[in-house]
């Protein structure tokens, strides 16, 4: 990973809040009980593991992760303005040591969206957060050249990513640079819907996030995937048709009806709670 003066550990992190959309909520990474996990949850565990051993108070300890506290305010389908309206004020109220801010992706996916305009609104939110929060980690877009459903948007995503990095420079924010994370360009890093990461993809992002803050990680997020059997053209075409029926058509239907996958969905972890 390239050396980056922003990406240095900013002291002990005892609390963390994640804000964003389906990516940060953890869609594509279900836990054993069916609830979503995701990269932010996995990252929170890595952060907590770096804390000193919990101290016993009045004969009891705070738990396996000491006094570390974590909130996840992200909700699937949210656009940037919705995240700024619903989640940023709550993050400021919680005032954790660290906030991860990933937003704008759903805006960029919409026809006619302007990356310059989205970036201007993103920067205003970053400026607002940095006045209250110890550290704000911003997240770039993925390089979508190998993702069929998103390949044609690669130019817009690249432009928005460049803006995010420039904003990070201006506000001294660490950058979770997903564009440079080559391992998530593999098909196995993505869920069957081709829009969200798989459990392994979420794990790789969590490891990279920890690296960004200078933490020791148990595995290399860019570790090469094992070889995969070759898939013939007929098999690929069959999978494409099945994907279109199961995921693409319902997605288009929701857009036409003005619906969101996040309608009637609340944040899974709205308070800073111990792990």
PDB file of C-alpha atoms in Angstrom:
ATOM      1  CA  UNK A   1       0.000   0.000   0.000  1.00  0.00           C
ATOM      2  CA  UNK A   2       1.353   3.423  -0.917  1.00  0.00           C
ATOM      3  CA  UNK A   3       2.657   5.602   1.867  1.00  0.00           C
ATOM      4  CA  UNK A   4       0.187   8.384   2.716  1.00  0.00           C
ATOM      5  CA  UNK A   5       0.792  10.911   5.477  1.00  0.00           C
ATOM      6  CA  UNK A   6      -2.962  11.128   6.112  1.00  0.00           C
ATOM      7  CA  UNK A   7      -3.204   7.450   6.826  1.00  0.00           C
ATOM      8  CA  UNK A   8      -1.472   7.373  10.188  1.00  0.00           C
ATOM      9  CA  UNK A   9      -3.008   6.254  13.391  1.00  0.00           C
ATOM     10  CA  UNK A  10      -4.526   9.214  15.258  1.00  0.00           C
ATOM     11  CA  UNK A  11      -4.023   7.856  18.785  1.00  0.00           C
ATOM     12  CA  UNK A  12      -6.196   5.398  20.648  1.00  0.00           C
ATOM     13  CA  UNK A  13      -9.711   5.071  19.210  1.00  0.00           C
ATOM     14  CA  UNK A  14     -12.224   4.214  21.910  1.00  0.00           C
ATOM     15  CA  UNK A  15     -15.413   4.863  19.958  1.00  0.00           C
ATOM     16  CA  UNK A  16     -16.464   4.600  16.316  1.00  0.00           C
ATOM     17  CA  UNK A  17     -19.605   5.489  14.342  1.00  0.00           C
ATOM     18  CA  UNK A  18     -20.251   4.434  10.737  1.00  0.00           C
ATOM     19  CA  UNK A  19     -22.530   6.444   8.453  1.00  0.00           C
ATOM     20  CA  UNK A  20     -23.549   5.617   4.906  1.00  0.00           C
ATOM     21  CA  UNK A  21     -25.769   3.391   2.777  1.00  0.00           C
ATOM     22  CA  UNK A  22     -26.089  -0.355   2.074  1.00  0.00           C
ATOM     23  CA  UNK A  23     -22.321  -0.769   1.713  1.00  0.00           C
ATOM     24  CA  UNK A  24     -21.741   0.373   5.304  1.00  0.00           C
ATOM     25  CA  UNK A  25     -24.908  -1.258   6.649  1.00  0.00           C
ATOM     26  CA  UNK A  26     -23.418  -4.577   5.514  1.00  0.00           C
ATOM     27  CA  UNK A  27     -25.771  -5.777   2.771  1.00  0.00           C
ATOM     28  CA  UNK A  28     -24.351  -8.963   1.241  1.00  0.00           C
ATOM     29  CA  UNK A  29     -22.791 -10.138   4.503  1.00  0.00           C
ATOM     30  CA  UNK A  30     -25.444 -11.912   6.604  1.00  0.00           C
ATOM     31  CA  UNK A  31     -24.527 -13.245  10.024  1.00  0.00           C
ATOM     32  CA  UNK A  32     -25.534 -16.640  11.448  1.00  0.00           C
ATOM     33  CA  UNK A  33     -28.839 -15.221  12.697  1.00  0.00           C
ATOM     34  CA  UNK A  34     -29.583 -13.465   9.401  1.00  0.00           C
ATOM     35  CA  UNK A  35     -28.711  -9.984  10.645  1.00  0.00           C
ATOM     36  CA  UNK A  36     -26.220  -8.009   8.590  1.00  0.00           C
ATOM     37  CA  UNK A  37     -22.546  -7.841   9.538  1.00  0.00           C
ATOM     38  CA  UNK A  38     -20.506  -5.965   6.934  1.00  0.00           C
ATOM     39  CA  UNK A  39     -17.124  -4.293   6.746  1.00  0.00           C
ATOM     40  CA  UNK A  40     -17.885  -1.618   9.369  1.00  0.00           C
ATOM     41  CA  UNK A  41     -18.817  -4.217  12.000  1.00  0.00           C
ATOM     42  CA  UNK A  42     -15.688  -6.199  11.177  1.00  0.00           C
ATOM     43  CA  UNK A  43     -13.587  -3.032  11.263  1.00  0.00           C
ATOM     44  CA  UNK A  44     -15.038  -2.153  14.674  1.00  0.00           C
ATOM     45  CA  UNK A  45     -13.806  -5.477  16.037  1.00  0.00           C
ATOM     46  CA  UNK A  46     -10.315  -4.804  14.657  1.00  0.00           C
ATOM     47  CA  UNK A  47     -10.346  -1.372  16.296  1.00  0.00           C
ATOM     48  CA  UNK A  48     -11.485  -2.808  19.615  1.00  0.00           C
ATOM     49  CA  UNK A  49      -8.818  -5.507  19.503  1.00  0.00           C
ATOM     50  CA  UNK A  50      -6.142  -2.793  19.470  1.00  0.00           C
ATOM     51  CA  UNK A  51      -7.233  -1.352  22.807  1.00  0.00           C
ATOM     52  CA  UNK A  52      -5.324  -2.264  25.964  1.00  0.00           C
ATOM     53  CA  UNK A  53      -6.712  -5.192  27.934  1.00  0.00           C
ATOM     54  CA  UNK A  54      -9.887  -4.199  29.812  1.00  0.00           C
ATOM     55  CA  UNK A  55      -9.369  -3.015  33.323  1.00  0.00           C
ATOM     56  CA  UNK A  56     -11.399  -4.570  36.096  1.00  0.00           C
ATOM     57  CA  UNK A  57     -13.608  -2.079  37.904  1.00  0.00           C
ATOM     58  CA  UNK A  58     -15.287  -3.098  41.145  1.00  0.00           C
ATOM     59  CA  UNK A  59     -14.534  -6.719  40.442  1.00  0.00           C
ATOM     60  CA  UNK A  60     -15.817  -6.772  36.832  1.00  0.00           C
ATOM     61  CA  UNK A  61     -14.393  -5.921  33.428  1.00  0.00           C
ATOM     62  CA  UNK A  62     -16.112  -4.029  30.629  1.00  0.00           C
ATOM     63  CA  UNK A  63     -16.003  -7.094  28.404  1.00  0.00           C
ATOM     64  CA  UNK A  64     -13.652  -8.752  25.906  1.00  0.00           C
ATOM     65  CA  UNK A  65     -13.141  -5.431  24.101  1.00  0.00           C
ATOM     66  CA  UNK A  66     -12.844  -3.196  27.120  1.00  0.00           C
ATOM     67  CA  UNK A  67     -14.740   0.066  26.938  1.00  0.00           C
ATOM     68  CA  UNK A  68     -14.791   0.299  23.128  1.00  0.00           C
ATOM     69  CA  UNK A  69     -18.142   1.544  21.774  1.00  0.00           C
ATOM     70  CA  UNK A  70     -19.570   1.330  18.265  1.00  0.00           C
ATOM     71  CA  UNK A  71     -22.588   2.704  16.383  1.00  0.00           C
ATOM     72  CA  UNK A  72     -23.706   1.967  12.824  1.00  0.00           C
ATOM     73  CA  UNK A  73     -26.163   4.545  11.473  1.00  0.00           C
ATOM     74  CA  UNK A  74     -26.069   3.413   7.829  1.00  0.00           C
ATOM     75  CA  UNK A  75     -29.273   2.516   5.977  1.00  0.00           C
ATOM     76  CA  UNK A  76     -29.483   0.894   2.546  1.00  0.00           C
ATOM     77  CA  UNK A  77     -30.655   2.963  -0.409  1.00  0.00           C
ATOM     78  CA  UNK A  78     -29.881   6.312   1.179  1.00  0.00           C
ATOM     79  CA  UNK A  79     -28.798   9.183  -1.059  1.00  0.00           C
ATOM     80  CA  UNK A  80     -26.192  11.705   0.071  1.00  0.00           C
ATOM     81  CA  UNK A  81     -28.690  14.367   1.155  1.00  0.00           C
ATOM     82  CA  UNK A  82     -30.635  11.794   3.184  1.00  0.00           C
ATOM     83  CA  UNK A  83     -27.461  10.666   4.932  1.00  0.00           C
ATOM     84  CA  UNK A  84     -26.548  14.274   5.696  1.00  0.00           C
ATOM     85  CA  UNK A  85     -30.025  14.981   7.050  1.00  0.00           C
ATOM     86  CA  UNK A  86     -30.575  11.775   9.023  1.00  0.00           C
ATOM     87  CA  UNK A  87     -27.159  10.457  10.031  1.00  0.00           C
ATOM     88  CA  UNK A  88     -24.678  13.322  10.221  1.00  0.00           C
ATOM     89  CA  UNK A  89     -26.522  15.127  13.069  1.00  0.00           C
ATOM     90  CA  UNK A  90     -26.665  11.881  15.053  1.00  0.00           C
ATOM     91  CA  UNK A  91     -22.963  11.262  14.479  1.00  0.00           C
ATOM     92  CA  UNK A  92     -22.198  14.778  15.702  1.00  0.00           C
ATOM     93  CA  UNK A  93     -24.365  14.180  18.765  1.00  0.00           C
ATOM     94  CA  UNK A  94     -22.547  10.938  19.569  1.00  0.00           C
ATOM     95  CA  UNK A  95     -19.164  12.676  19.002  1.00  0.00           C
ATOM     96  CA  UNK A  96     -17.075   9.476  18.704  1.00  0.00           C
ATOM     97  CA  UNK A  97     -13.328   9.378  18.247  1.00  0.00           C
ATOM     98  CA  UNK A  98     -13.789   8.156  14.661  1.00  0.00           C
ATOM     99  CA  UNK A  99     -16.502   8.408  12.003  1.00  0.00           C
ATOM    100  CA  UNK A 100     -16.348   6.594   8.673  1.00  0.00           C
ATOM    101  CA  UNK A 101     -18.235   8.556   6.010  1.00  0.00           C
ATOM    102  CA  UNK A 102     -19.150   6.757   2.797  1.00  0.00           C
ATOM    103  CA  UNK A 103     -21.869   8.455   0.746  1.00  0.00           C
ATOM    104  CA  UNK A 104     -22.710   9.570  -2.763  1.00  0.00           C
ATOM    105  CA  UNK A 105     -22.537   6.190  -4.469  1.00  0.00           C
ATOM    106  CA  UNK A 106     -26.292   5.892  -4.915  1.00  0.00           C
ATOM    107  CA  UNK A 107     -26.364   9.437  -6.298  1.00  0.00           C
ATOM    108  CA  UNK A 108     -23.682   8.609  -8.868  1.00  0.00           C
ATOM    109  CA  UNK A 109     -25.648   5.534 -10.012  1.00  0.00           C
ATOM    110  CA  UNK A 110     -28.626   7.703 -10.966  1.00  0.00           C
ATOM    111  CA  UNK A 111     -28.923   8.853 -14.607  1.00  0.00           C
ATOM    112  CA  UNK A 112     -27.969  12.461 -15.112  1.00  0.00           C
ATOM    113  CA  UNK A 113     -26.168  12.839 -11.794  1.00  0.00           C
ATOM    114  CA  UNK A 114     -23.224  15.259 -11.707  1.00  0.00           C
ATOM    115  CA  UNK A 115     -20.137  14.078  -9.755  1.00  0.00           C
ATOM    116  CA  UNK A 116     -19.042  17.700  -9.263  1.00  0.00           C
ATOM    117  CA  UNK A 117     -22.343  18.621  -7.617  1.00  0.00           C
ATOM    118  CA  UNK A 118     -22.376  15.485  -5.441  1.00  0.00           C
ATOM    119  CA  UNK A 119     -18.805  16.228  -4.335  1.00  0.00           C
ATOM    120  CA  UNK A 120     -19.676  19.802  -3.320  1.00  0.00           C
ATOM    121  CA  UNK A 121     -22.457  18.533  -1.050  1.00  0.00           C
ATOM    122  CA  UNK A 122     -20.182  15.795   0.287  1.00  0.00           C
ATOM    123  CA  UNK A 123     -17.535  18.379   1.190  1.00  0.00           C
ATOM    124  CA  UNK A 124     -20.015  20.497   3.155  1.00  0.00           C
ATOM    125  CA  UNK A 125     -20.872  17.431   5.247  1.00  0.00           C
ATOM    126  CA  UNK A 126     -17.197  16.615   5.824  1.00  0.00           C
ATOM    127  CA  UNK A 127     -16.571  20.192   6.978  1.00  0.00           C
ATOM    128  CA  UNK A 128     -19.490  19.896   9.381  1.00  0.00           C
ATOM    129  CA  UNK A 129     -18.344  16.555  10.790  1.00  0.00           C
ATOM    130  CA  UNK A 130     -14.723  17.563  11.299  1.00  0.00           C
ATOM    131  CA  UNK A 131     -15.809  20.352  13.644  1.00  0.00           C
ATOM    132  CA  UNK A 132     -17.160  17.800  16.129  1.00  0.00           C
ATOM    133  CA  UNK A 133     -15.588  14.400  15.486  1.00  0.00           C
ATOM    134  CA  UNK A 134     -12.019  13.474  16.331  1.00  0.00           C
ATOM    135  CA  UNK A 135     -11.249  11.834  12.967  1.00  0.00           C
ATOM    136  CA  UNK A 136     -13.403  11.498   9.838  1.00  0.00           C
ATOM    137  CA  UNK A 137     -12.351   8.692   7.495  1.00  0.00           C
ATOM    138  CA  UNK A 138     -13.754   9.137   3.985  1.00  0.00           C
ATOM    139  CA  UNK A 139     -14.228   6.375   1.445  1.00  0.00           C
ATOM    140  CA  UNK A 140     -13.656   6.427  -2.314  1.00  0.00           C
ATOM    141  CA  UNK A 141     -15.579   4.484  -4.934  1.00  0.00           C
ATOM    142  CA  UNK A 142     -14.606   1.092  -6.304  1.00  0.00           C
ATOM    143  CA  UNK A 143     -12.893   0.613  -9.659  1.00  0.00           C
ATOM    144  CA  UNK A 144     -15.822  -1.005 -11.492  1.00  0.00           C
ATOM    145  CA  UNK A 145     -14.093  -2.055 -14.720  1.00  0.00           C
ATOM    146  CA  UNK A 146     -14.721  -5.759 -13.966  1.00  0.00           C
ATOM    147  CA  UNK A 147     -18.275  -5.375 -12.600  1.00  0.00           C
ATOM    148  CA  UNK A 148     -20.768  -5.856 -15.461  1.00  0.00           C
ATOM    149  CA  UNK A 149     -23.643  -3.792 -14.071  1.00  0.00           C
ATOM    150  CA  UNK A 150     -21.414  -0.856 -13.059  1.00  0.00           C
ATOM    151  CA  UNK A 151     -18.706  -0.899 -15.744  1.00  0.00           C
ATOM    152  CA  UNK A 152     -20.322   1.841 -17.847  1.00  0.00           C
ATOM    153  CA  UNK A 153     -20.286   4.222 -14.848  1.00  0.00           C
ATOM    154  CA  UNK A 154     -16.544   3.884 -14.277  1.00  0.00           C
ATOM    155  CA  UNK A 155     -15.751   7.404 -15.534  1.00  0.00           C
ATOM    156  CA  UNK A 156     -18.252   9.080 -13.209  1.00  0.00           C
ATOM    157  CA  UNK A 157     -17.074   7.003 -10.257  1.00  0.00           C
ATOM    158  CA  UNK A 158     -13.433   7.858 -11.024  1.00  0.00           C
ATOM    159  CA  UNK A 159     -14.265  11.577 -11.105  1.00  0.00           C
ATOM    160  CA  UNK A 160     -16.098  11.390  -7.793  1.00  0.00           C
ATOM    161  CA  UNK A 161     -13.226   9.399  -6.284  1.00  0.00           C
ATOM    162  CA  UNK A 162     -10.777  12.130  -7.330  1.00  0.00           C
ATOM    163  CA  UNK A 163     -13.002  14.698  -5.618  1.00  0.00           C
ATOM    164  CA  UNK A 164     -13.151  12.633  -2.419  1.00  0.00           C
ATOM    165  CA  UNK A 165      -9.377  12.409  -2.256  1.00  0.00           C
ATOM    166  CA  UNK A 166      -9.072  16.172  -2.798  1.00  0.00           C
ATOM    167  CA  UNK A 167     -11.593  16.823  -0.014  1.00  0.00           C
ATOM    168  CA  UNK A 168      -9.611  14.521   2.257  1.00  0.00           C
ATOM    169  CA  UNK A 169      -6.480  16.596   1.542  1.00  0.00           C
ATOM    170  CA  UNK A 170      -8.254  19.796   2.485  1.00  0.00           C
ATOM    171  CA  UNK A 171      -9.644  18.464   5.769  1.00  0.00           C
ATOM    172  CA  UNK A 172      -6.794  16.108   6.731  1.00  0.00           C
ATOM    173  CA  UNK A 173      -8.998  13.001   6.596  1.00  0.00           C
ATOM    174  CA  UNK A 174      -7.655   9.450   6.332  1.00  0.00           C
ATOM    175  CA  UNK A 175      -8.833   7.813   3.102  1.00  0.00           C
ATOM    176  CA  UNK A 176     -10.225   4.315   2.730  1.00  0.00           C
ATOM    177  CA  UNK A 177      -9.230   4.034  -0.930  1.00  0.00           C
ATOM    178  CA  UNK A 178     -11.331   1.256  -2.434  1.00  0.00           C
ATOM    179  CA  UNK A 179     -10.313   2.131  -5.985  1.00  0.00           C
ATOM    180  CA  UNK A 180      -6.792   0.826  -5.300  1.00  0.00           C
ATOM    181  CA  UNK A 181      -7.999  -2.335  -3.514  1.00  0.00           C
ATOM    182  CA  UNK A 182      -7.409  -4.790  -6.356  1.00  0.00           C
ATOM    183  CA  UNK A 183      -8.768  -7.838  -4.529  1.00  0.00           C
ATOM    184  CA  UNK A 184     -12.354  -6.529  -4.706  1.00  0.00           C
ATOM    185  CA  UNK A 185     -12.188  -6.487  -8.490  1.00  0.00           C
ATOM    186  CA  UNK A 186     -12.554 -10.274  -8.366  1.00  0.00           C
ATOM    187  CA  UNK A 187     -16.085 -11.582  -8.932  1.00  0.00           C
ATOM    188  CA  UNK A 188     -15.897 -13.543  -5.659  1.00  0.00           C
ATOM    189  CA  UNK A 189     -15.695 -10.295  -3.711  1.00  0.00           C
ATOM    190  CA  UNK A 190     -19.250  -9.489  -4.797  1.00  0.00           C
ATOM    191  CA  UNK A 191     -22.655 -10.804  -3.800  1.00  0.00           C
ATOM    192  CA  UNK A 192     -24.979 -12.477  -6.300  1.00  0.00           C
ATOM    193  CA  UNK A 193     -26.727  -9.146  -6.943  1.00  0.00           C
ATOM    194  CA  UNK A 194     -23.425  -7.712  -8.308  1.00  0.00           C
ATOM    195  CA  UNK A 195     -24.098  -4.459  -6.454  1.00  0.00           C
ATOM    196  CA  UNK A 196     -22.975  -5.379  -2.924  1.00  0.00           C
ATOM    197  CA  UNK A 197     -19.915  -7.082  -1.518  1.00  0.00           C
ATOM    198  CA  UNK A 198     -19.832 -10.713  -0.428  1.00  0.00           C
ATOM    199  CA  UNK A 199     -18.728 -11.635   3.115  1.00  0.00           C
ATOM    200  CA  UNK A 200     -15.160 -12.050   1.874  1.00  0.00           C
ATOM    201  CA  UNK A 201     -15.349  -8.701   0.080  1.00  0.00           C
ATOM    202  CA  UNK A 202     -16.536  -6.991   3.264  1.00  0.00           C
ATOM    203  CA  UNK A 203     -13.700  -8.674   5.177  1.00  0.00           C
ATOM    204  CA  UNK A 204     -11.119  -7.340   2.750  1.00  0.00           C
ATOM    205  CA  UNK A 205     -12.464  -3.802   3.066  1.00  0.00           C
ATOM    206  CA  UNK A 206     -12.385  -4.025   6.876  1.00  0.00           C
ATOM    207  CA  UNK A 207      -8.752  -5.120   6.764  1.00  0.00           C
ATOM    208  CA  UNK A 208      -7.863  -2.235   4.457  1.00  0.00           C
ATOM    209  CA  UNK A 209      -9.680   0.239   6.740  1.00  0.00           C
ATOM    210  CA  UNK A 210      -7.593  -0.977   9.665  1.00  0.00           C
ATOM    211  CA  UNK A 211      -4.425  -0.610   7.606  1.00  0.00           C
ATOM    212  CA  UNK A 212      -5.395   2.976   6.771  1.00  0.00           C
ATOM    213  CA  UNK A 213      -5.304   3.829  10.469  1.00  0.00           C
ATOM    214  CA  UNK A 214      -1.979   2.083  10.940  1.00  0.00           C
ATOM    215  CA  UNK A 215      -3.323  -0.963  12.786  1.00  0.00           C
ATOM    216  CA  UNK A 216      -1.788  -4.399  12.571  1.00  0.00           C
ATOM    217  CA  UNK A 217      -4.073  -6.734  10.622  1.00  0.00           C
ATOM    218  CA  UNK A 218      -4.298 -10.535  10.667  1.00  0.00           C
ATOM    219  CA  UNK A 219      -4.296 -10.876   6.857  1.00  0.00           C
ATOM    220  CA  UNK A 220      -3.424  -8.971   3.699  1.00  0.00           C
ATOM    221  CA  UNK A 221      -6.583  -7.404   2.193  1.00  0.00           C
ATOM    222  CA  UNK A 222      -5.019  -7.603  -1.261  1.00  0.00           C
ATOM    223  CA  UNK A 223      -4.068 -11.251  -0.970  1.00  0.00           C
ATOM    224  CA  UNK A 224      -4.444 -12.967  -4.352  1.00  0.00           C
ATOM    225  CA  UNK A 225      -7.528 -15.146  -4.704  1.00  0.00           C
ATOM    226  CA  UNK A 226      -6.978 -18.880  -5.346  1.00  0.00           C
ATOM    227  CA  UNK A 227      -7.289 -20.053  -8.964  1.00  0.00           C
ATOM    228  CA  UNK A 228     -10.825 -20.576 -10.222  1.00  0.00           C
ATOM    229  CA  UNK A 229     -12.132 -23.028 -12.792  1.00  0.00           C
ATOM    230  CA  UNK A 230     -12.758 -21.552 -16.231  1.00  0.00           C
ATOM    231  CA  UNK A 231     -16.390 -20.769 -17.017  1.00  0.00           C
ATOM    232  CA  UNK A 232     -17.636 -21.197 -20.561  1.00  0.00           C
ATOM    233  CA  UNK A 233     -19.587 -18.605 -22.507  1.00  0.00           C
ATOM    234  CA  UNK A 234     -22.851 -20.548 -22.126  1.00  0.00           C
ATOM    235  CA  UNK A 235     -22.497 -20.694 -18.325  1.00  0.00           C
ATOM    236  CA  UNK A 236     -21.694 -16.981 -18.126  1.00  0.00           C
ATOM    237  CA  UNK A 237     -24.688 -16.126 -20.312  1.00  0.00           C
ATOM    238  CA  UNK A 238     -26.988 -18.301 -18.217  1.00  0.00           C
ATOM    239  CA  UNK A 239     -25.830 -16.597 -15.018  1.00  0.00           C
ATOM    240  CA  UNK A 240     -26.358 -13.172 -16.604  1.00  0.00           C
ATOM    241  CA  UNK A 241     -29.949 -14.029 -17.503  1.00  0.00           C
ATOM    242  CA  UNK A 242     -30.660 -15.384 -14.025  1.00  0.00           C
ATOM    243  CA  UNK A 243     -29.132 -12.274 -12.449  1.00  0.00           C
ATOM    244  CA  UNK A 244     -31.253  -9.981 -14.639  1.00  0.00           C
ATOM    245  CA  UNK A 245     -34.454 -11.784 -13.660  1.00  0.00           C
ATOM    246  CA  UNK A 246     -33.688 -12.006  -9.958  1.00  0.00           C
ATOM    247  CA  UNK A 247     -32.009  -8.644  -9.305  1.00  0.00           C
ATOM    248  CA  UNK A 248     -31.959  -6.211 -12.244  1.00  0.00           C
ATOM    249  CA  UNK A 249     -35.683  -6.234 -13.079  1.00  0.00           C
ATOM    250  CA  UNK A 250     -36.782  -5.703  -9.427  1.00  0.00           C
ATOM    251  CA  UNK A 251     -34.191  -2.918  -9.068  1.00  0.00           C
ATOM    252  CA  UNK A 252     -35.529  -1.130 -12.166  1.00  0.00           C
ATOM    253  CA  UNK A 253     -39.079  -1.645 -10.899  1.00  0.00           C
ATOM    254  CA  UNK A 254     -38.286   0.075  -7.587  1.00  0.00           C
ATOM    255  CA  UNK A 255     -36.752   3.017  -9.451  1.00  0.00           C
ATOM    256  CA  UNK A 256     -39.818   3.403 -11.663  1.00  0.00           C
ATOM    257  CA  UNK A 257     -42.118   3.298  -8.635  1.00  0.00           C
ATOM    258  CA  UNK A 258     -39.976   5.751  -6.674  1.00  0.00           C
ATOM    259  CA  UNK A 259     -39.273   3.152  -4.010  1.00  0.00           C
ATOM    260  CA  UNK A 260     -36.069   2.422  -2.111  1.00  0.00           C
ATOM    261  CA  UNK A 261     -34.740  -0.774  -0.608  1.00  0.00           C
ATOM    262  CA  UNK A 262     -34.289   1.252   2.571  1.00  0.00           C
ATOM    263  CA  UNK A 263     -37.928   2.274   2.938  1.00  0.00           C
ATOM    264  CA  UNK A 264     -39.076   1.331   6.467  1.00  0.00           C
ATOM    265  CA  UNK A 265     -35.510   0.285   7.425  1.00  0.00           C
ATOM    266  CA  UNK A 266     -33.918   1.803  10.530  1.00  0.00           C
ATOM    267  CA  UNK A 267     -30.272   1.985  11.550  1.00  0.00           C
ATOM    268  CA  UNK A 268     -29.197  -1.326  13.035  1.00  0.00           C
ATOM    269  CA  UNK A 269     -27.033   0.210  15.778  1.00  0.00           C
ATOM    270  CA  UNK A 270     -28.116   3.819  16.457  1.00  0.00           C
ATOM    271  CA  UNK A 271     -26.246   4.221  19.751  1.00  0.00           C
ATOM    272  CA  UNK A 272     -22.640   3.925  20.807  1.00  0.00           C
ATOM    273  CA  UNK A 273     -22.728   0.551  22.536  1.00  0.00           C
ATOM    274  CA  UNK A 274     -20.011  -1.809  23.764  1.00  0.00           C
ATOM    275  CA  UNK A 275     -19.109  -4.659  21.439  1.00  0.00           C
TER     276      UNK A 275
END
